[in-house]
């Protein structure tokens, strides 16, 4: 064999192995939520809430709605089209919002509106996401009721133990557990879904006709306008579509698409069709069609597998919550929080204690408050339908501006999707009195907090600039009679590179010295995932420098490490052991002003600002090299 050709098969083999590994990972993480939807979708559709009789036409019509919802909403919208709207390889509603804003004229009204829409969508995504662990694990453990009705009393306690243990484990390296455990569980789970479905379809192959969209049309014709409300149950089959886009950066579009079309979609549809066949053969099975078609000897193993699969789906939701929170922090929509890296090999594997314990409290409250997966299903879908609607709007904005060759067909496609999303929204809106109010109210609260933090930071910066001194005029006057110079480097963090930092003024006032090198440092977060030009240095003279550090919204802002890179671009010398960081810690005082926020929002911002994680920890500044100087600001 020619030696020059030997590496090629090896590289191809490594590529194939990597692709297969990413596909397995995508099955476990990306499709964890949507993969556990067979546990409760048809069960909820045939619940007394909808009054749907389990007869032949209703079963085929419902299965047809599920099939075409999966094909249009998940396969076409998310897997095929929206995965192309990557923000330099990253996905999710925050990334899509940043991409849509970047496609518009800077400073235009449209950018502001897109920001409002995107942040509202992110708040709704989080509020609906906390329902996933509760409803999934509850639905799995409720299989104990099929084994024996007497076991109903332990369903809630077992569910709570599983969920609390899951949240408690987040501080450890969950990525390693996911690789070793969740991958095999995902493979076994989807294989089990397919096998169970095929076994039931053989008893009533009539259900295969449901792939014909005429059965869905006939369902609406038979039930008139009342038929649209069944979409409130059908949406349970497509929940998790947003997660497909959110995890784009972790797995890539190709592994996600292959995992969906080759494994996830066939397994889901076979199982849904199998459940429909079981209901046709035995209408009583509509009470819980997932479990009631399983032989008695297989119930306990299936309950254990289902619980493991729902833990896998919940882990994906929790990890997604950490990722969205990190993006929101970097983009300036939520206060700084403590972010811990739990893996020495994967920089994206993070743990945010504040988000973790908040989610746990909400999830535990949902399990205790609602008490069953059927009750939670009434709360599920309201926020999800609105998030899907917002995704379609943002996709249309991106397609119009950035895809000139494709917008001829993408924009009409978005219009069709908009009609579908509106139908889902109307169907789920009627759930609000039955429990749908909770995720909607939680979304409103989160949106208010996000907008208050964003607006408050803008007002705070304006007040600091108003009282600030122009750097260009101050430094020349200072050097006319300079204070005593001392060895070392002083770094003064400032939000406005043209204004003298308060910390610098306080240092002059109290210490009456100047360091040999003085750096006025501004840290900026870009609306792209990763910064391609990290450091920009401007030499002012007399030992003064203005430095701009640029981070993407997916990056961890490690200021000392980034400053070390300045040695490569200018004559600024950064010795970590001879550098002191000066921060100005503002104390916010809320007061009523015409050009500000209402007083209650001022107080809310002051509370959020007071409880935000310290800047030093967020920027990885060593505590023994830090000097903090306080100042009071009214907004």
XYZ file of C-alpha atoms in Angstrom:
635
model
C 0.000 0.000 0.000
C 1.218 3.483 -0.850
C 2.367 5.183 2.363
C 0.933 8.513 1.312
C -2.566 7.115 1.279
C -2.546 5.321 4.627
C -3.604 8.254 6.847
C -6.801 8.850 4.869
C -8.724 5.785 6.071
C -7.619 6.551 9.633
C -8.896 10.122 9.422
C -12.121 8.875 7.870
C -12.498 6.316 10.631
C -11.880 8.938 13.305
C -14.423 11.213 11.631
C -17.038 8.456 11.519
C -16.404 7.554 15.163
C -16.713 11.196 16.193
C -19.932 11.585 14.183
C -21.437 8.475 15.751
C -20.473 9.698 19.217
C -22.084 13.087 18.583
C -25.226 11.384 17.260
C -25.506 9.286 20.424
C -24.910 12.389 22.541
C -27.590 14.268 20.591
C -30.064 11.427 21.172
C -29.436 11.689 24.915
C -29.320 15.471 25.314
C -30.942 17.217 22.348
C -33.873 14.808 22.033
C -34.243 13.895 25.689
C -37.326 16.093 26.151
C -39.149 15.226 22.949
C -38.065 11.593 23.303
C -40.040 11.138 26.524
C -43.234 12.773 25.207
C -44.852 9.378 24.336
C -45.213 8.859 28.088
C -48.031 11.392 28.313
C -49.117 12.800 24.918
C -51.847 10.331 23.880
C -52.802 9.757 27.507
C -53.535 13.468 27.821
C -55.342 13.648 24.457
C -57.858 11.014 25.609
C -58.279 12.517 29.088
C -61.796 13.699 30.102
C -60.529 17.270 29.765
C -60.850 17.098 25.957
C -63.862 14.753 25.812
C -62.356 12.812 22.894
C -63.803 9.324 22.421
C -61.252 6.599 21.541
C -63.021 5.492 18.365
C -61.512 4.643 14.974
C -61.748 8.071 13.303
C -60.607 10.004 16.356
C -57.579 7.747 16.874
C -56.442 8.036 13.251
C -57.138 11.762 13.156
C -55.169 12.344 16.349
C -52.236 10.216 15.147
C -52.232 12.127 11.862
C -52.063 15.436 13.768
C -49.142 14.126 15.835
C -47.304 12.845 12.759
C -47.652 16.040 10.742
C -46.843 18.227 13.738
C -43.579 16.319 14.126
C -42.867 16.632 10.409
C -43.728 20.319 9.986
C -42.734 21.839 13.327
C -39.792 19.673 14.351
C -38.408 18.090 11.158
C -38.895 21.000 8.749
C -38.860 24.078 10.976
C -36.221 23.230 13.571
C -34.123 20.361 12.206
C -34.027 21.368 8.526
C -34.370 25.170 8.423
C -33.715 26.889 11.728
C -30.487 24.942 12.369
C -29.098 26.871 9.398
C -29.570 30.129 11.329
C -26.483 29.563 13.438
C -24.729 32.481 15.088
C -21.146 31.436 14.330
C -22.002 27.855 15.240
C -24.196 28.645 18.257
C -27.965 28.324 18.518
C -30.833 29.113 20.884
C -33.266 31.974 21.107
C -30.652 34.353 22.568
C -28.251 33.597 19.717
C -31.062 33.962 17.158
C -32.059 37.301 18.706
C -28.461 38.562 18.488
C -28.245 37.379 14.878
C -31.518 39.109 13.976
C -30.388 42.351 15.652
C -27.062 42.228 13.814
C -28.926 41.966 10.509
C -30.729 45.280 11.150
C -29.498 48.865 11.118
C -27.710 49.650 14.371
C -29.713 51.918 16.648
C -32.967 51.471 14.714
C -36.324 50.953 16.410
C -36.457 47.449 14.958
C -33.377 46.400 16.952
C -35.114 47.464 20.171
C -38.310 45.601 19.258
C -36.387 42.444 18.310
C -34.596 42.658 21.660
C -37.926 42.812 23.499
C -39.326 39.883 21.525
C -36.196 37.767 21.969
C -35.935 38.370 25.723
C -39.626 37.606 26.171
C -39.098 34.361 24.269
C -36.114 33.448 26.469
C -38.194 34.086 29.609
C -41.006 31.905 28.261
C -38.537 29.168 27.275
C -37.210 29.029 30.823
C -40.679 29.132 32.407
C -41.939 26.226 30.294
C -38.634 24.396 30.679
C -39.036 23.984 34.444
C -42.208 21.962 33.790
C -40.305 19.337 31.774
C -38.553 17.608 34.719
C -41.759 17.611 36.764
C -44.106 16.225 34.095
C -41.594 13.751 32.626
C -40.509 12.101 35.877
C -44.079 12.123 37.204
C -45.384 10.428 34.043
C -42.686 7.754 34.273
C -43.240 6.988 37.965
C -47.012 6.934 37.445
C -46.458 3.587 35.748
C -46.489 2.192 39.298
C -50.247 2.816 39.318
C -50.579 0.395 36.391
C -48.635 -2.232 38.350
C -50.917 -1.783 41.374
C -53.384 0.997 42.290
C -52.160 0.766 45.901
C -48.794 2.172 44.795
C -50.356 5.535 43.931
C -49.433 6.917 47.365
C -45.699 6.597 46.702
C -45.702 8.257 43.247
C -45.135 11.801 44.574
C -42.438 10.845 47.150
C -40.494 8.750 44.614
C -40.703 11.569 42.049
C -39.404 14.110 44.559
C -36.498 11.878 45.602
C -35.446 11.409 41.967
C -35.651 15.126 41.151
C -33.915 16.386 44.289
C -31.086 13.887 43.759
C -30.741 15.063 40.150
C -30.403 18.735 41.120
C -28.011 17.878 43.952
C -25.672 16.119 41.487
C -25.324 19.170 39.233
C -22.286 20.468 41.129
C -20.297 17.476 39.859
C -19.049 16.665 36.349
C -22.396 15.689 34.831
C -20.891 15.631 31.334
C -18.848 12.557 32.266
C -21.965 10.853 33.623
C -23.818 11.794 30.452
C -21.142 10.216 28.258
C -20.963 6.987 30.242
C -24.616 6.540 31.210
C -27.016 8.705 29.189
C -25.708 7.565 25.804
C -26.511 3.874 26.403
C -29.823 4.815 28.074
C -30.811 6.871 25.034
C -30.034 4.008 22.665
C -31.986 1.485 24.742
C -34.866 3.927 25.227
C -35.448 4.714 21.553
C -35.011 1.055 20.612
C -37.604 0.135 23.242
C -40.017 2.757 21.883
C -39.694 1.268 18.402
C -40.061 -2.364 19.540
C -43.136 -1.617 21.677
C -44.691 0.305 18.792
C -44.071 -2.422 16.214
C -45.492 -5.104 18.536
C -48.773 -3.164 18.884
C -48.976 -2.107 15.224
C -48.965 -5.784 14.179
C -52.287 -6.207 15.996
C -53.936 -3.245 14.193
C -51.965 -2.197 11.079
C -54.919 0.044 10.221
C -53.160 2.864 12.134
C -50.531 3.191 9.402
C -53.140 5.116 7.403
C -52.651 7.992 9.847
C -49.664 9.257 7.830
C -52.221 10.476 5.295
C -52.906 14.170 6.115
C -56.530 13.718 5.047
C -57.195 12.078 8.413
C -56.039 15.256 10.169
C -58.237 17.359 7.882
C -61.162 15.019 8.498
C -60.640 15.332 12.253
C -61.051 19.117 12.026
C -64.056 18.730 9.719
C -65.773 16.356 12.147
C -65.145 18.489 15.233
C -65.514 21.940 13.609
C -63.798 24.746 15.535
C -63.708 22.639 18.684
C -61.151 20.384 16.997
C -58.448 23.031 17.228
C -58.325 22.714 21.008
C -56.952 19.165 20.769
C -53.740 20.859 19.621
C -53.286 21.678 23.297
C -52.492 17.972 23.735
C -50.743 17.505 20.385
C -48.182 20.180 21.298
C -46.898 17.818 23.991
C -45.476 15.697 21.151
C -43.314 18.576 19.867
C -42.138 20.097 23.139
C -38.375 20.085 23.049
C -38.137 21.534 19.556
C -36.430 24.654 20.902
C -33.847 22.442 22.659
C -32.802 21.125 19.234
C -31.699 24.623 18.272
C -30.314 25.505 21.720
C -27.855 22.585 21.658
C -26.584 23.344 18.145
C -23.227 24.595 19.439
C -22.609 21.466 21.502
C -23.228 18.853 18.797
C -23.437 20.544 15.387
C -26.189 20.439 12.781
C -25.122 17.264 10.978
C -25.162 14.883 13.996
C -28.474 16.374 15.164
C -30.109 15.907 11.768
C -28.846 12.338 11.372
C -29.904 11.348 14.875
C -33.369 12.767 14.234
C -34.089 11.274 10.832
C -32.427 7.875 11.365
C -33.339 7.116 14.985
C -35.508 9.560 16.924
C -38.303 10.300 14.434
C -38.852 6.624 13.390
C -38.860 5.481 17.027
C -41.301 8.182 18.120
C -43.739 7.574 15.284
C -43.645 3.798 15.656
C -44.471 4.197 19.337
C -47.267 6.700 18.752
C -48.772 4.468 16.062
C -48.412 1.469 18.358
C -50.245 3.279 21.156
C -52.988 4.170 18.685
C -53.247 0.535 17.593
C -53.572 -0.519 21.231
C -56.411 1.968 21.784
C -58.190 0.709 18.639
C -57.943 -2.852 19.919
C -58.804 -1.974 23.540
C -60.349 1.513 24.108
C -59.862 1.151 27.891
C -56.101 1.415 27.260
C -56.608 5.108 26.463
C -56.162 5.743 30.217
C -52.426 5.091 29.853
C -51.621 3.680 26.400
C -47.857 3.750 26.965
C -47.850 1.276 29.850
C -51.065 -0.728 29.382
C -49.816 -2.515 26.274
C -46.757 -3.910 28.088
C -46.785 -7.482 29.461
C -46.957 -7.688 33.244
C -43.418 -9.051 33.523
C -42.052 -6.024 31.643
C -43.790 -3.254 33.597
C -41.238 -2.763 36.369
C -38.199 -2.814 34.009
C -40.000 -0.347 31.701
C -40.816 1.974 34.614
C -37.149 1.938 35.645
C -36.043 2.628 32.047
C -38.660 5.381 31.650
C -37.534 7.055 34.872
C -33.907 6.917 33.703
C -34.942 8.411 30.346
C -36.854 11.238 32.045
C -33.843 11.949 34.265
C -31.832 12.164 31.040
C -34.376 14.610 29.580
C -34.398 16.665 32.787
C -30.603 16.844 32.775
C -30.740 18.295 29.275
C -33.230 20.961 30.422
C -31.109 21.900 33.449
C -27.928 22.118 31.369
C -29.807 24.223 28.817
C -30.921 26.537 31.626
C -27.300 27.064 32.654
C -26.316 27.807 29.046
C -29.136 30.324 28.456
C -28.387 32.013 31.796
C -24.714 32.370 30.895
C -25.628 33.952 27.547
C -28.076 36.325 29.259
C -25.408 37.331 31.792
C -22.860 38.046 29.097
C -25.362 40.073 27.074
C -26.266 42.100 30.167
C -29.842 40.928 30.733
C -29.464 39.348 34.173
C -27.187 40.145 37.137
C -23.846 38.427 37.485
C -24.026 35.018 39.136
C -21.428 32.588 40.383
C -20.408 30.325 37.501
C -18.394 27.210 38.239
C -16.696 24.982 35.705
C -17.239 21.340 36.646
C -15.013 19.812 33.988
C -11.326 20.323 33.284
C -11.783 19.044 29.715
C -14.979 20.805 28.588
C -15.055 24.585 29.043
C -18.806 24.714 28.253
C -19.638 22.379 31.163
C -20.752 24.890 33.795
C -22.768 24.925 37.010
C -24.654 28.003 38.209
C -25.812 27.421 41.805
C -28.387 30.231 41.759
C -30.120 28.860 38.648
C -29.881 25.251 39.838
C -31.521 25.750 43.235
C -34.135 28.143 41.867
C -35.157 25.555 39.276
C -35.256 22.839 41.936
C -37.584 24.844 44.191
C -39.927 25.573 41.266
C -39.917 21.953 40.038
C -40.577 20.535 43.516
C -43.369 23.066 43.971
C -44.919 22.020 40.650
C -44.876 18.324 41.573
C -46.483 18.949 44.965
C -48.887 21.607 43.714
C -50.217 19.830 40.602
C -49.821 16.258 41.850
C -50.075 14.414 38.506
C -48.762 14.512 34.949
C -52.301 15.096 33.634
C -52.687 18.209 35.790
C -49.248 19.447 34.701
C -50.170 18.865 31.049
C -52.756 21.629 31.450
C -49.934 23.982 32.402
C -47.600 22.718 29.691
C -47.553 24.261 26.235
C -48.764 27.825 26.840
C -45.301 29.351 26.962
C -43.937 26.785 24.509
C -46.436 27.802 21.810
C -45.454 31.456 22.257
C -41.750 30.578 22.082
C -42.350 28.686 18.832
C -44.167 31.735 17.475
C -41.276 34.038 18.411
C -38.751 31.656 16.820
C -40.672 31.857 13.541
C -40.747 35.674 13.626
C -37.005 35.909 14.345
C -36.284 33.328 11.632
C -38.200 35.451 9.109
C -36.139 38.536 10.066
C -32.875 36.620 9.651
C -33.969 35.036 6.360
C -35.027 38.378 4.892
C -31.733 40.098 5.738
C -29.100 37.355 5.553
C -30.468 34.749 3.141
C -31.235 36.676 -0.062
C -31.022 33.547 -2.249
C -33.313 31.480 0.001
C -35.828 34.044 1.174
C -37.980 33.380 -1.924
C -39.110 30.131 -0.295
C -38.141 30.643 3.363
C -40.428 33.651 3.890
C -43.566 31.883 2.535
C -42.543 28.884 4.630
C -42.330 31.129 7.707
C -45.791 32.491 6.907
C -47.187 28.938 6.820
C -45.400 28.132 10.071
C -46.826 31.291 11.597
C -50.345 30.005 10.917
C -49.481 26.668 12.555
C -47.894 28.381 15.560
C -50.922 30.630 15.959
C -53.198 27.557 15.945
C -51.103 25.987 18.707
C -51.153 29.259 20.641
C -54.945 29.565 20.483
C -55.365 25.917 21.528
C -53.057 26.359 24.513
C -54.323 29.773 25.549
C -57.536 28.185 26.842
C -55.381 26.193 29.284
C -54.613 29.321 31.307
C -57.466 28.883 33.839
C -56.543 25.186 34.327
C -52.881 25.797 35.166
C -51.436 27.437 32.078
C -51.371 30.673 34.047
C -48.303 29.493 35.971
C -45.672 29.348 33.167
C -47.179 32.465 31.588
C -47.033 34.387 34.883
C -43.505 33.107 35.554
C -42.495 34.239 32.073
C -43.909 37.723 32.718
C -42.019 37.959 36.027
C -38.748 36.840 34.419
C -39.233 39.223 31.482
C -39.846 42.117 33.894
C -36.664 41.293 35.793
C -34.621 40.982 32.589
C -35.857 44.298 31.212
C -35.460 46.048 34.584
C -31.852 44.918 34.854
C -31.095 45.993 31.284
C -32.791 49.382 31.675
C -31.314 49.943 35.146
C -27.774 49.337 33.916
C -28.351 51.854 31.134
C -29.580 54.479 33.618
C -26.689 53.714 35.970
C -24.164 54.188 33.185
C -25.841 57.469 32.166
C -25.591 58.792 35.735
C -21.930 57.845 35.969
C -21.219 59.553 32.643
C -23.149 62.651 33.745
C -20.978 63.050 36.837
C -17.813 61.881 35.110
C -14.780 63.874 33.990
C -13.543 63.700 30.429
C -10.365 61.630 30.342
C -8.823 63.561 27.458
C -8.797 66.853 29.380
C -8.136 65.449 32.854
C -4.883 63.575 32.193
C -2.957 66.516 30.633
C -3.894 68.741 33.589
C -2.923 65.983 36.041
C 0.518 65.611 34.486
C 1.251 69.315 34.920
C 1.811 68.542 38.615
C 1.956 64.744 38.785
C 1.672 62.865 42.087
C 4.395 60.530 43.313
C 4.889 57.562 40.949
C 5.185 54.074 42.476
C 6.291 50.841 40.812
C 3.751 48.400 39.444
C 0.641 48.400 37.293
C -2.812 49.642 38.319
C -5.863 48.455 36.374
C -9.019 50.568 36.724
C -12.219 48.983 35.399
C -14.618 51.394 33.733
C -17.749 51.033 31.606
C -16.937 54.196 29.609
C -13.432 54.398 28.197
C -13.653 58.195 27.730
C -14.559 59.022 31.351
C -12.163 59.022 34.316
C -13.018 55.976 36.472
C -14.313 56.777 39.959
C -11.807 54.302 41.391
C -8.964 56.267 39.793
C -10.165 59.529 41.348
C -10.603 57.907 44.754
C -7.122 56.412 44.576
C -5.627 59.842 43.812
C -7.655 61.474 46.561
C -6.855 58.987 49.333
C -3.492 57.457 48.380
C -2.070 60.481 46.466
C 0.077 58.285 44.202
C 0.250 57.145 40.590
C 1.461 53.749 39.510
C 4.179 53.368 36.917
C 1.611 51.928 34.515
C -2.093 52.839 34.649
C -4.597 50.873 32.596
C -8.177 52.053 32.044
C -9.909 48.782 31.228
C -13.278 48.321 29.544
C -14.793 44.854 29.130
C -17.284 44.507 26.269
C -19.547 41.579 25.383
C -20.256 41.144 21.690
C -23.432 39.758 20.133
C -21.427 36.934 18.578
C -20.531 33.704 20.408
C -16.752 34.134 20.237
C -14.506 37.161 19.839
C -11.926 36.980 17.055
C -9.992 40.025 18.279
C -9.663 39.867 22.034
C -7.504 42.886 22.957
C -7.436 46.456 21.643
C -4.802 48.696 23.269
C -4.493 52.475 22.898
C -1.386 54.114 24.354
C -2.160 57.548 25.785
C 1.306 58.448 27.028
C 3.027 59.032 30.388
C 2.367 55.416 31.370
C -1.384 55.528 30.651
C -3.194 52.985 28.454
C -6.772 52.399 27.391
C -7.493 48.691 26.939
C -10.653 47.132 25.509
C -11.255 43.422 26.143
C -13.875 41.836 23.894
C -15.639 38.576 24.772
C -18.348 36.673 22.934
C -21.546 35.794 24.785
C -20.502 32.126 24.997
C -17.076 32.856 26.495
C -15.931 33.067 30.103
C -14.522 36.574 30.774
C -11.154 35.826 32.379
C -9.680 39.339 32.628
C -6.186 38.560 34.041
C -5.606 35.888 31.418
C -6.770 38.178 28.614
C -4.582 41.053 29.854
C -1.539 38.829 29.594
C -2.127 38.858 25.843
C -1.479 42.603 25.730
C 2.243 41.872 26.009
C 2.077 40.544 22.441
C 0.451 43.634 20.934
C 2.158 46.590 22.646
C 4.847 47.592 25.120
C 2.467 47.298 28.085
C 3.983 44.848 30.569
C 1.583 42.849 32.740
C 3.209 41.090 35.680
C 0.403 39.256 37.585
C 2.303 39.590 40.882
C 2.845 43.334 40.415
C -0.638 44.297 39.194
C -3.399 45.779 41.360
C -7.030 45.971 40.231
C -9.207 48.894 41.333
C -12.995 48.563 41.174
C -15.715 51.078 41.907
C -18.626 49.405 43.714
C -21.792 51.448 43.210
C -24.487 51.662 45.857
C -27.837 52.284 44.151
C -30.374 54.690 45.626
C -33.839 54.549 44.054
C -35.618 57.871 43.512
C -38.561 58.945 41.378
C -37.534 60.655 38.135
C -39.398 61.440 34.956
C -36.706 60.050 32.688
C -36.140 56.910 34.759
C -38.161 53.839 35.657
C -41.140 53.667 38.021
C -39.997 53.688 41.624
C -40.851 50.004 42.128
C -38.588 49.061 39.227
C -35.829 51.298 40.598
C -36.074 49.433 43.908
C -36.128 46.092 42.099
C -32.975 47.041 40.202
C -31.279 48.196 43.408
C -32.082 44.848 45.038
C -30.811 42.886 42.039
C -27.653 45.016 41.906
C -27.017 44.505 45.614
C -27.331 40.721 45.301
C -25.322 40.345 42.094
C -22.133 38.309 42.311
C -19.009 40.450 42.811
C -17.367 41.742 39.645
C -14.012 40.399 40.779
C -15.200 36.808 40.918
C -17.070 37.079 37.621
C -13.964 38.434 35.869
C -11.649 35.970 37.711
C -9.694 38.760 39.401
C -7.628 37.458 42.353
C -8.948 38.735 45.683
C -5.449 39.451 46.982
C -4.781 41.842 44.061
C -8.058 43.764 44.400
C -8.987 47.162 45.868
C -12.680 48.111 45.925
C -13.815 51.711 46.391
C -17.485 52.528 46.985
C -19.625 55.262 45.490
C -23.334 56.133 45.757
C -25.449 56.684 42.633
C -29.081 57.825 42.382
C -31.275 56.549 39.537
